[in-house]
Amino acid sequence: MRVLGIETSCDETAAAVVTDAREVLSNVVHQQLAEHKPFAGVVPEVAARAHLDQVGRVVAAALARSGVGWDGIDAVAATAGPGLIGGVLVGVMTAKALAAARGLPFVAVNHLEAHALTARLTDGVPFPYLLLLVSGGHCQLLIVEDVGRYRRLGTTIDDAVGEAFDKTAKMLGLGYPGGPAVEQAARTGDPGRFDLPRPMRGRAGCDFSFSGLKTRVRMAIEALPQGPLQDADVADLCASFQNAVADVLAERTDRAIGMFKAAHPAGRTLVVAGGVAANQAIRARLQVLAADRGLAFAAPAPALCTDNGAMVAWAGVERLRLGLTDGLDFRPRPRWPLDPDAPKAAGAGVKA
Ligand code: KG4
Ligand code: ZN
């Protein structure tokens, strides 16, 4: 079984062909760097237009590189939410048109489910597993019980963790995309120089908060001597910030492991996914935590953590094997929580 997957929910225009034997036959990603650089962030309208410009070329390249023609494709999957709706519409309309023209099933994929299931493509992780999903729009702890069956244990009450990386990068003049730039700068920095808070640490449950941390980064920058920022200051702040984030993620995940083991005594794996999971320092911290708690650890290769088409194609494979296809009247969803029954996190600004 081979599925073509299309991803357009944020600033990557991506397409891939993946098989049910867990092979990635092609994986083409166009990152909209030049388009968003002048704004030091993703502008939804600019992103939607760029997706429209690129999607045909990216899909054609994914098909060509896969080495199989249309006759070898069994379904077309696309991210149908959550995300920036203009971009999502471009991907969904493209996938529906291709499916209709080729007489193939269409699979509407939840972007979060695509991140959540990637570790099954890369590592064949069995259900159930504990997932830390860390991206530009989300920060959640979930028990992944099955395709389409998620139990959310915690979420952020304000900013997503990737957003905190991006805002920190912007304040330090590191530009866009922020996460990789902060990680790079942190390599030579002293993580102990700035005393930054660990929001929510020690609190019951496993919700997150990052807006206070961001504010403290801004205050630390303002407390530095006037004038242009020195490279050493930037490096030390990045290292201190990244260390605070890693501490919080590890402490909250540690709590979630307790809840996971209570709910699923046979559960064996901790998985981290989403763009921030590309961060080596965070991966290393979680790996140590998993080992301490007797769990296996899986983190997809960095290129499969940040947005890509392979994860969407794989989610398509998982759904198609269960006969879960969608009609061409499927309406894209700007909000689409994985666990709609999850209790609301305490606090304002809670994301889906
Ligand atoms: O999953 P993703 O590609 O898109 C969303 O679904 O949001 O995640 C993008 C986020 C951005 O905030 C980006 O700064 C962050 O992931 N990110 C990183 C790293 N690479 C990407 N954050 C920290 N360290 C990285 N190496
Ligand atoms: Zn994503």
Short mmCIF file of C-alpha atoms and ligand atoms in Angstrom, two decimals:
data_model
loop_
_atom_site.label_atom_id
_atom_site.label_comp_id
_atom_site.label_asym_id
_atom_site.label_seq_id
_atom_site.Cartn_x
_atom_site.Cartn_y
_atom_site.Cartn_z
CA MET A 1 0.00 0.00 0.00
CA ARG A 2 1.37 3.43 -0.95
CA VAL A 3 -0.02 6.80 0.08
CA LEU A 4 0.79 10.29 -1.19
CA GLY A 5 0.71 12.80 1.69
CA ILE A 6 0.49 16.59 1.44
CA GLU A 7 1.32 19.06 4.24
CA THR A 8 0.55 22.80 4.03
CA SER A 9 -0.68 23.80 7.49
CA CYS A 10 2.11 26.20 8.44
CA ASP A 11 5.21 27.34 6.55
CA GLU A 12 6.37 24.11 4.90
CA THR A 13 4.94 23.02 1.57
CA ALA A 14 5.61 19.30 1.67
CA ALA A 15 4.68 16.06 -0.05
CA ALA A 16 5.83 12.46 0.29
CA VAL A 17 5.08 8.90 -0.71
CA VAL A 18 5.15 6.31 2.08
CA THR A 19 4.33 2.59 2.13
CA ASP A 20 2.62 0.41 4.72
CA ALA A 21 5.97 -1.41 5.04
CA ARG A 22 7.27 1.78 6.70
CA GLU A 23 9.33 2.89 3.71
CA VAL A 24 9.63 6.57 2.84
CA LEU A 25 9.90 6.46 -0.96
CA SER A 26 10.18 10.23 -1.25
CA ASN A 27 9.93 13.23 1.07
CA VAL A 28 10.05 16.70 -0.48
CA VAL A 29 9.92 19.79 1.75
CA HIS A 30 9.91 23.39 0.57
CA GLN A 31 10.54 25.64 3.57
CA GLN A 32 9.16 29.16 3.10
CA LEU A 33 12.27 30.88 4.43
CA ALA A 34 12.71 33.80 2.07
CA GLU A 35 8.99 34.56 2.16
CA HIS A 36 8.75 35.02 5.95
CA LYS A 37 12.24 36.23 6.84
CA PRO A 38 11.43 39.94 6.41
CA PHE A 39 8.69 39.56 9.07
CA ALA A 40 10.73 37.34 11.46
CA GLY A 41 7.70 35.05 11.64
CA VAL A 42 5.03 33.30 9.60
CA VAL A 43 2.46 35.60 7.96
CA PRO A 44 -0.66 33.49 7.22
CA GLU A 45 -1.64 35.27 3.99
CA VAL A 46 1.93 35.12 2.67
CA ALA A 47 2.10 31.43 3.59
CA ALA A 48 -1.15 30.58 1.79
CA ARG A 49 0.05 32.26 -1.42
CA ALA A 50 3.41 30.54 -1.23
CA HIS A 51 1.70 27.15 -0.75
CA LEU A 52 -0.38 27.83 -3.85
CA ASP A 53 2.79 28.68 -5.83
CA GLN A 54 4.70 25.62 -4.65
CA VAL A 55 2.27 22.77 -4.09
CA GLY A 56 2.08 21.55 -7.70
CA ARG A 57 5.85 21.42 -8.05
CA VAL A 58 6.36 19.77 -4.66
CA VAL A 59 3.75 17.06 -5.31
CA ALA A 60 5.17 16.35 -8.77
CA ALA A 61 8.67 16.07 -7.28
CA ALA A 62 7.48 13.70 -4.54
CA LEU A 63 5.83 11.45 -7.11
CA ALA A 64 8.82 11.51 -9.45
CA ARG A 65 11.33 10.75 -6.70
CA SER A 66 9.20 7.92 -5.29
CA GLY A 67 9.81 5.93 -8.45
CA VAL A 68 6.15 4.93 -8.65
CA GLY A 69 3.62 6.50 -10.97
CA TRP A 70 0.00 7.27 -10.22
CA ASP A 71 -0.82 3.60 -10.84
CA GLY A 72 1.20 2.73 -7.76
CA ILE A 73 -0.61 5.15 -5.43
CA ASP A 74 -3.51 3.86 -3.33
CA ALA A 75 -4.75 7.05 -1.68
CA VAL A 76 -4.12 10.78 -1.32
CA ALA A 77 -3.87 12.20 2.20
CA ALA A 78 -3.59 15.83 3.26
CA THR A 79 -3.41 17.76 6.51
CA ALA A 80 -6.96 19.06 6.96
CA GLY A 81 -6.29 20.93 10.25
CA PRO A 82 -5.46 22.25 12.73
CA GLY A 83 -3.35 25.06 11.31
CA LEU A 84 -3.41 28.26 9.29
CA ILE A 85 -6.62 27.79 7.37
CA GLY A 86 -5.49 29.43 4.11
CA GLY A 87 -2.62 26.99 3.77
CA VAL A 88 -4.69 24.01 4.91
CA LEU A 89 -7.26 24.83 2.19
CA VAL A 90 -4.55 24.76 -0.48
CA GLY A 91 -3.38 21.28 0.56
CA VAL A 92 -6.86 19.85 0.99
CA MET A 93 -8.16 21.22 -2.33
CA THR A 94 -5.08 19.86 -4.09
CA ALA A 95 -5.48 16.41 -2.52
CA LYS A 96 -9.19 16.26 -3.23
CA ALA A 97 -8.66 17.29 -6.86
CA LEU A 98 -5.95 14.65 -7.35
CA ALA A 99 -8.05 11.98 -5.65
CA ALA A 100 -11.08 12.83 -7.78
CA ALA A 101 -9.07 12.93 -11.01
CA ARG A 102 -7.35 9.59 -10.31
CA GLY A 103 -10.33 7.85 -8.71
CA LEU A 104 -8.45 7.36 -5.42
CA PRO A 105 -9.66 7.60 -1.82
CA PHE A 106 -9.02 10.87 0.01
CA VAL A 107 -7.84 10.82 3.64
CA ALA A 108 -8.22 13.95 5.80
CA VAL A 109 -5.36 13.93 8.29
CA ASN A 110 -5.21 15.71 11.64
CA HIS A 111 -1.78 17.40 11.71
CA LEU A 112 -1.33 16.51 15.39
CA GLU A 113 -2.16 12.87 14.67
CA ALA A 114 0.47 12.92 11.92
CA HIS A 115 3.09 14.10 14.43
CA ALA A 116 1.76 11.60 16.99
CA LEU A 117 2.02 8.55 14.71
CA THR A 118 5.42 9.36 13.13
CA ALA A 119 7.27 7.21 15.69
CA ARG A 120 5.36 4.20 14.35
CA LEU A 121 6.74 4.95 10.87
CA THR A 122 10.30 5.47 12.08
CA ASP A 123 10.52 3.01 14.99
CA GLY A 124 7.47 0.78 14.73
CA VAL A 125 6.41 1.80 18.26
CA PRO A 126 3.43 -0.31 19.46
CA PHE A 127 0.32 1.16 21.12
CA PRO A 128 -0.10 2.39 23.78
CA TYR A 129 2.65 4.97 24.28
CA LEU A 130 3.14 8.25 26.07
CA LEU A 131 3.66 11.18 23.73
CA LEU A 132 5.17 14.58 24.39
CA LEU A 133 4.03 16.69 21.42
CA VAL A 134 6.06 19.88 21.18
CA SER A 135 5.65 22.18 18.18
CA GLY A 136 5.13 25.77 17.13
CA GLY A 137 1.44 25.64 17.97
CA HIS A 138 1.21 22.99 20.68
CA CYS A 139 2.70 21.55 23.85
CA GLN A 140 0.79 18.52 25.06
CA LEU A 141 1.24 15.23 26.87
CA LEU A 142 -0.99 12.50 25.44
CA ILE A 143 -1.50 8.79 25.80
CA VAL A 144 -1.70 7.39 22.27
CA GLU A 145 -3.96 4.36 22.64
CA ASP A 146 -4.73 3.68 18.99
CA VAL A 147 -5.25 5.46 15.69
CA GLY A 148 -7.83 8.11 16.50
CA ARG A 149 -7.77 7.35 20.24
CA TYR A 150 -5.90 9.85 22.39
CA ARG A 151 -6.08 10.84 26.04
CA ARG A 152 -4.67 14.26 26.81
CA LEU A 153 -2.96 14.45 30.18
CA GLY A 154 -1.73 18.02 29.93
CA THR A 155 -1.43 21.03 27.65
CA THR A 156 -0.10 24.58 27.73
CA ILE A 157 -2.20 27.22 29.40
CA ASP A 158 -0.62 29.98 27.30
CA ASP A 159 2.18 29.80 24.69
CA ALA A 160 3.35 26.70 22.85
CA VAL A 161 6.95 25.72 23.48
CA GLY A 162 8.04 26.35 19.86
CA GLU A 163 6.47 29.79 20.10
CA ALA A 164 8.65 30.48 23.16
CA PHE A 165 11.74 29.47 21.15
CA ASP A 166 10.65 31.68 18.25
CA LYS A 167 9.93 34.70 20.46
CA THR A 168 13.22 34.30 22.32
CA ALA A 169 15.05 34.18 18.99
CA LYS A 170 13.25 37.31 17.82
CA MET A 171 14.13 39.23 21.00
CA LEU A 172 17.77 38.22 20.60
CA GLY A 173 17.84 39.22 16.94
CA LEU A 174 18.41 35.64 15.81
CA GLY A 175 15.55 35.87 13.33
CA TYR A 176 13.42 33.15 11.85
CA PRO A 177 13.06 30.20 12.18
CA GLY A 178 13.86 30.62 15.85
CA GLY A 179 14.19 27.14 17.29
CA PRO A 180 17.24 25.97 15.33
CA ALA A 181 18.92 29.39 15.80
CA VAL A 182 18.48 29.25 19.60
CA GLU A 183 19.80 25.68 19.69
CA GLN A 184 22.84 26.67 17.64
CA ALA A 185 23.63 29.72 19.80
CA ALA A 186 23.12 27.70 23.01
CA ARG A 187 25.92 25.29 22.06
CA THR A 188 28.64 27.71 23.22
CA GLY A 189 26.61 29.28 26.04
CA ASP A 190 26.62 28.90 29.83
CA PRO A 191 23.23 27.47 30.90
CA GLY A 192 23.82 28.59 34.49
CA ARG A 193 24.48 32.28 33.88
CA PHE A 194 20.88 33.55 33.84
CA ASP A 195 18.46 32.57 36.56
CA LEU A 196 15.24 31.86 34.66
CA PRO A 197 12.03 30.39 36.13
CA ARG A 198 10.69 26.85 35.62
CA PRO A 199 6.97 27.63 35.24
CA MET A 200 4.52 25.02 36.65
CA ARG A 201 7.31 22.92 38.15
CA GLY A 202 6.02 20.98 41.13
CA ARG A 203 2.37 21.72 40.35
CA ALA A 204 -0.18 18.91 40.28
CA GLY A 205 -1.14 17.59 36.85
CA CYS A 206 1.01 18.07 33.79
CA ASP A 207 -0.01 21.33 32.18
CA PHE A 208 2.61 23.74 30.89
CA SER A 209 3.15 27.50 30.81
CA PHE A 210 5.78 29.40 28.86
CA SER A 211 4.71 33.03 28.72
CA GLY A 212 6.36 33.92 32.06
CA LEU A 213 9.63 32.42 30.88
CA LYS A 214 9.51 34.55 27.76
CA THR A 215 8.92 37.67 29.86
CA ARG A 216 11.92 36.83 32.05
CA VAL A 217 14.09 36.45 28.95
CA ARG A 218 13.02 39.94 27.91
CA MET A 219 13.82 41.31 31.37
CA ALA A 220 17.25 39.65 31.31
CA ILE A 221 17.97 41.29 27.93
CA GLU A 222 16.87 44.69 29.28
CA ALA A 223 19.15 44.30 32.30
CA LEU A 224 22.23 43.89 30.07
CA PRO A 225 24.43 46.93 29.35
CA GLN A 226 22.98 49.23 26.69
CA GLY A 227 24.20 48.80 23.12
CA PRO A 228 24.29 45.90 20.70
CA LEU A 229 24.01 42.43 22.25
CA GLN A 230 27.32 40.60 22.60
CA ASP A 231 27.60 37.10 21.12
CA ALA A 232 28.49 35.66 24.54
CA ASP A 233 25.37 37.21 26.12
CA VAL A 234 23.20 35.78 23.35
CA ALA A 235 24.78 32.35 23.73
CA ASP A 236 24.41 32.36 27.54
CA LEU A 237 20.77 33.48 27.34
CA CYS A 238 19.95 30.83 24.73
CA ALA A 239 21.63 28.14 26.81
CA SER A 240 19.86 29.30 29.99
CA PHE A 241 16.50 29.45 28.22
CA GLN A 242 16.90 26.05 26.56
CA ASN A 243 17.94 24.54 29.88
CA ALA A 244 14.86 25.97 31.62
CA VAL A 245 12.62 24.56 28.88
CA ALA A 246 14.29 21.14 29.08
CA ASP A 247 13.86 21.12 32.88
CA VAL A 248 10.17 21.92 32.62
CA LEU A 249 9.51 19.42 29.84
CA ALA A 250 11.30 16.68 31.78
CA GLU A 251 9.52 17.42 35.07
CA ARG A 252 6.06 17.55 33.47
CA THR A 253 6.77 14.41 31.42
CA ASP A 254 7.99 12.62 34.54
CA ARG A 255 4.58 13.22 36.13
CA ALA A 256 2.82 12.07 32.98
CA ILE A 257 4.86 8.84 33.05
CA GLY A 258 3.29 8.08 36.43
CA MET A 259 -0.20 8.62 35.00
CA PHE A 260 0.65 6.58 31.90
CA LYS A 261 1.93 3.63 33.92
CA ALA A 262 -1.15 3.70 36.16
CA ALA A 263 -3.47 3.67 33.12
CA HIS A 264 -1.43 1.21 31.02
CA PRO A 265 0.85 -1.02 33.12
CA ALA A 266 2.00 -2.77 29.93
CA GLY A 267 2.88 0.50 28.16
CA ARG A 268 6.57 0.62 27.35
CA THR A 269 7.54 3.71 25.38
CA LEU A 270 8.01 7.46 25.69
CA VAL A 271 7.83 9.26 22.34
CA VAL A 272 8.65 12.90 21.60
CA ALA A 273 7.40 14.49 18.38
CA GLY A 274 6.82 17.86 16.71
CA GLY A 275 9.26 20.54 15.56
CA VAL A 276 10.82 21.18 18.99
CA ALA A 277 11.65 17.46 19.21
CA ALA A 278 14.38 18.22 16.66
CA ASN A 279 16.28 19.89 19.53
CA GLN A 280 19.20 17.67 20.60
CA ALA A 281 19.42 18.99 24.17
CA ILE A 282 15.73 18.32 24.76
CA ARG A 283 15.94 14.86 23.18
CA ALA A 284 18.93 13.99 25.36
CA ARG A 285 17.13 15.09 28.53
CA LEU A 286 14.03 13.03 27.71
CA GLN A 287 16.12 10.02 26.80
CA VAL A 288 17.71 10.06 30.26
CA LEU A 289 14.28 10.44 31.87
CA ALA A 290 12.86 7.48 29.92
CA ALA A 291 15.81 5.29 30.91
CA ASP A 292 15.42 6.31 34.58
CA ARG A 293 11.77 5.35 34.49
CA GLY A 294 12.32 2.07 32.66
CA LEU A 295 10.75 3.12 29.37
CA ALA A 296 12.04 2.80 25.82
CA PHE A 297 12.53 6.16 24.10
CA ALA A 298 11.71 7.06 20.50
CA ALA A 299 12.25 10.36 18.72
CA PRO A 300 11.93 10.57 14.93
CA ALA A 301 14.93 11.89 12.97
CA PRO A 302 14.90 15.72 13.16
CA ALA A 303 13.70 16.04 9.55
CA LEU A 304 10.62 13.99 10.47
CA CYS A 305 10.00 16.04 13.64
CA THR A 306 9.55 19.35 11.84
CA ASP A 307 6.61 19.51 9.44
CA ASN A 308 6.89 17.14 6.49
CA GLY A 309 4.78 15.15 4.06
CA ALA A 310 5.96 11.70 5.18
CA MET A 311 4.16 11.99 8.51
CA VAL A 312 0.95 12.92 6.72
CA ALA A 313 1.33 10.06 4.24
CA TRP A 314 2.00 7.67 7.14
CA ALA A 315 -1.11 8.86 9.04
CA GLY A 316 -2.90 8.22 5.73
CA VAL A 317 -1.52 4.66 5.66
CA GLU A 318 -2.65 4.05 9.25
CA ARG A 319 -6.14 5.32 8.53
CA LEU A 320 -6.49 3.63 5.14
CA ARG A 321 -5.60 0.21 6.64
CA LEU A 322 -8.55 0.69 9.00
CA GLY A 323 -10.83 1.73 6.14
CA LEU A 324 -10.98 5.30 7.45
CA THR A 325 -11.30 7.45 4.34
CA ASP A 326 -13.12 10.75 3.93
CA GLY A 327 -15.58 12.25 1.47
CA LEU A 328 -14.66 15.05 -0.91
CA ASP A 329 -17.06 17.20 1.13
CA PHE A 330 -14.76 17.03 4.20
CA ARG A 331 -14.43 20.53 5.63
CA PRO A 332 -10.96 21.62 6.80
CA ARG A 333 -10.79 22.40 10.51
CA PRO A 334 -8.70 25.32 11.82
CA ARG A 335 -9.10 23.74 15.29
CA TRP A 336 -9.11 20.00 15.71
CA PRO A 337 -8.13 18.65 19.14
CA LEU A 338 -6.90 15.06 19.37
CA ASP A 339 -8.86 14.51 22.57
CA PRO A 340 -12.04 16.58 22.38
CA ASP A 341 -13.16 15.25 25.78
CA ALA A 342 -10.04 16.43 27.63
CA PRO A 343 -10.76 18.61 30.64
CA LYS A 344 -9.93 22.25 29.98
CA ALA A 345 -6.57 23.29 31.38
CA ALA A 346 -6.82 25.85 34.15
CA GLY A 347 -5.91 29.27 32.81
CA ALA A 348 -6.67 31.51 29.89
CA GLY A 349 -5.66 31.19 26.27
CA VAL A 350 -5.83 27.41 26.12
CA LYS A 351 -5.24 26.02 22.66
CA ALA A 352 -7.02 23.12 21.01
O1 KG4 B 1 6.04 20.87 14.05
P1 KG4 B 1 6.51 22.14 13.45
O2 KG4 B 1 7.43 22.07 12.27
O3 KG4 B 1 5.31 23.03 13.03
C1 KG4 B 1 4.15 23.11 13.81
O4 KG4 B 1 3.29 22.19 13.68
O5 KG4 B 1 4.08 24.06 14.62
O6 KG4 B 1 7.20 22.96 14.63
C2 KG4 B 1 7.77 24.22 14.38
C3 KG4 B 1 8.37 24.73 15.67
C4 KG4 B 1 8.88 26.15 15.55
O7 KG4 B 1 8.43 26.89 16.67
C5 KG4 B 1 10.39 25.97 15.58
O8 KG4 B 1 11.09 27.08 16.11
C6 KG4 B 1 10.53 24.75 16.45
O9 KG4 B 1 9.47 23.91 16.06
N1 KG4 B 1 11.83 24.09 16.23
C7 KG4 B 1 12.78 23.96 17.18
C8 KG4 B 1 13.88 23.33 16.57
N2 KG4 B 1 13.56 23.09 15.27
C9 KG4 B 1 12.30 23.55 15.08
N3 KG4 B 1 12.78 24.32 18.48
C10 KG4 B 1 13.91 24.06 19.19
N4 KG4 B 1 15.00 23.49 18.67
C11 KG4 B 1 15.04 23.11 17.38
N5 KG4 B 1 16.13 22.54 16.86
ZN ZN B 2 3.72 20.47 13.04
#
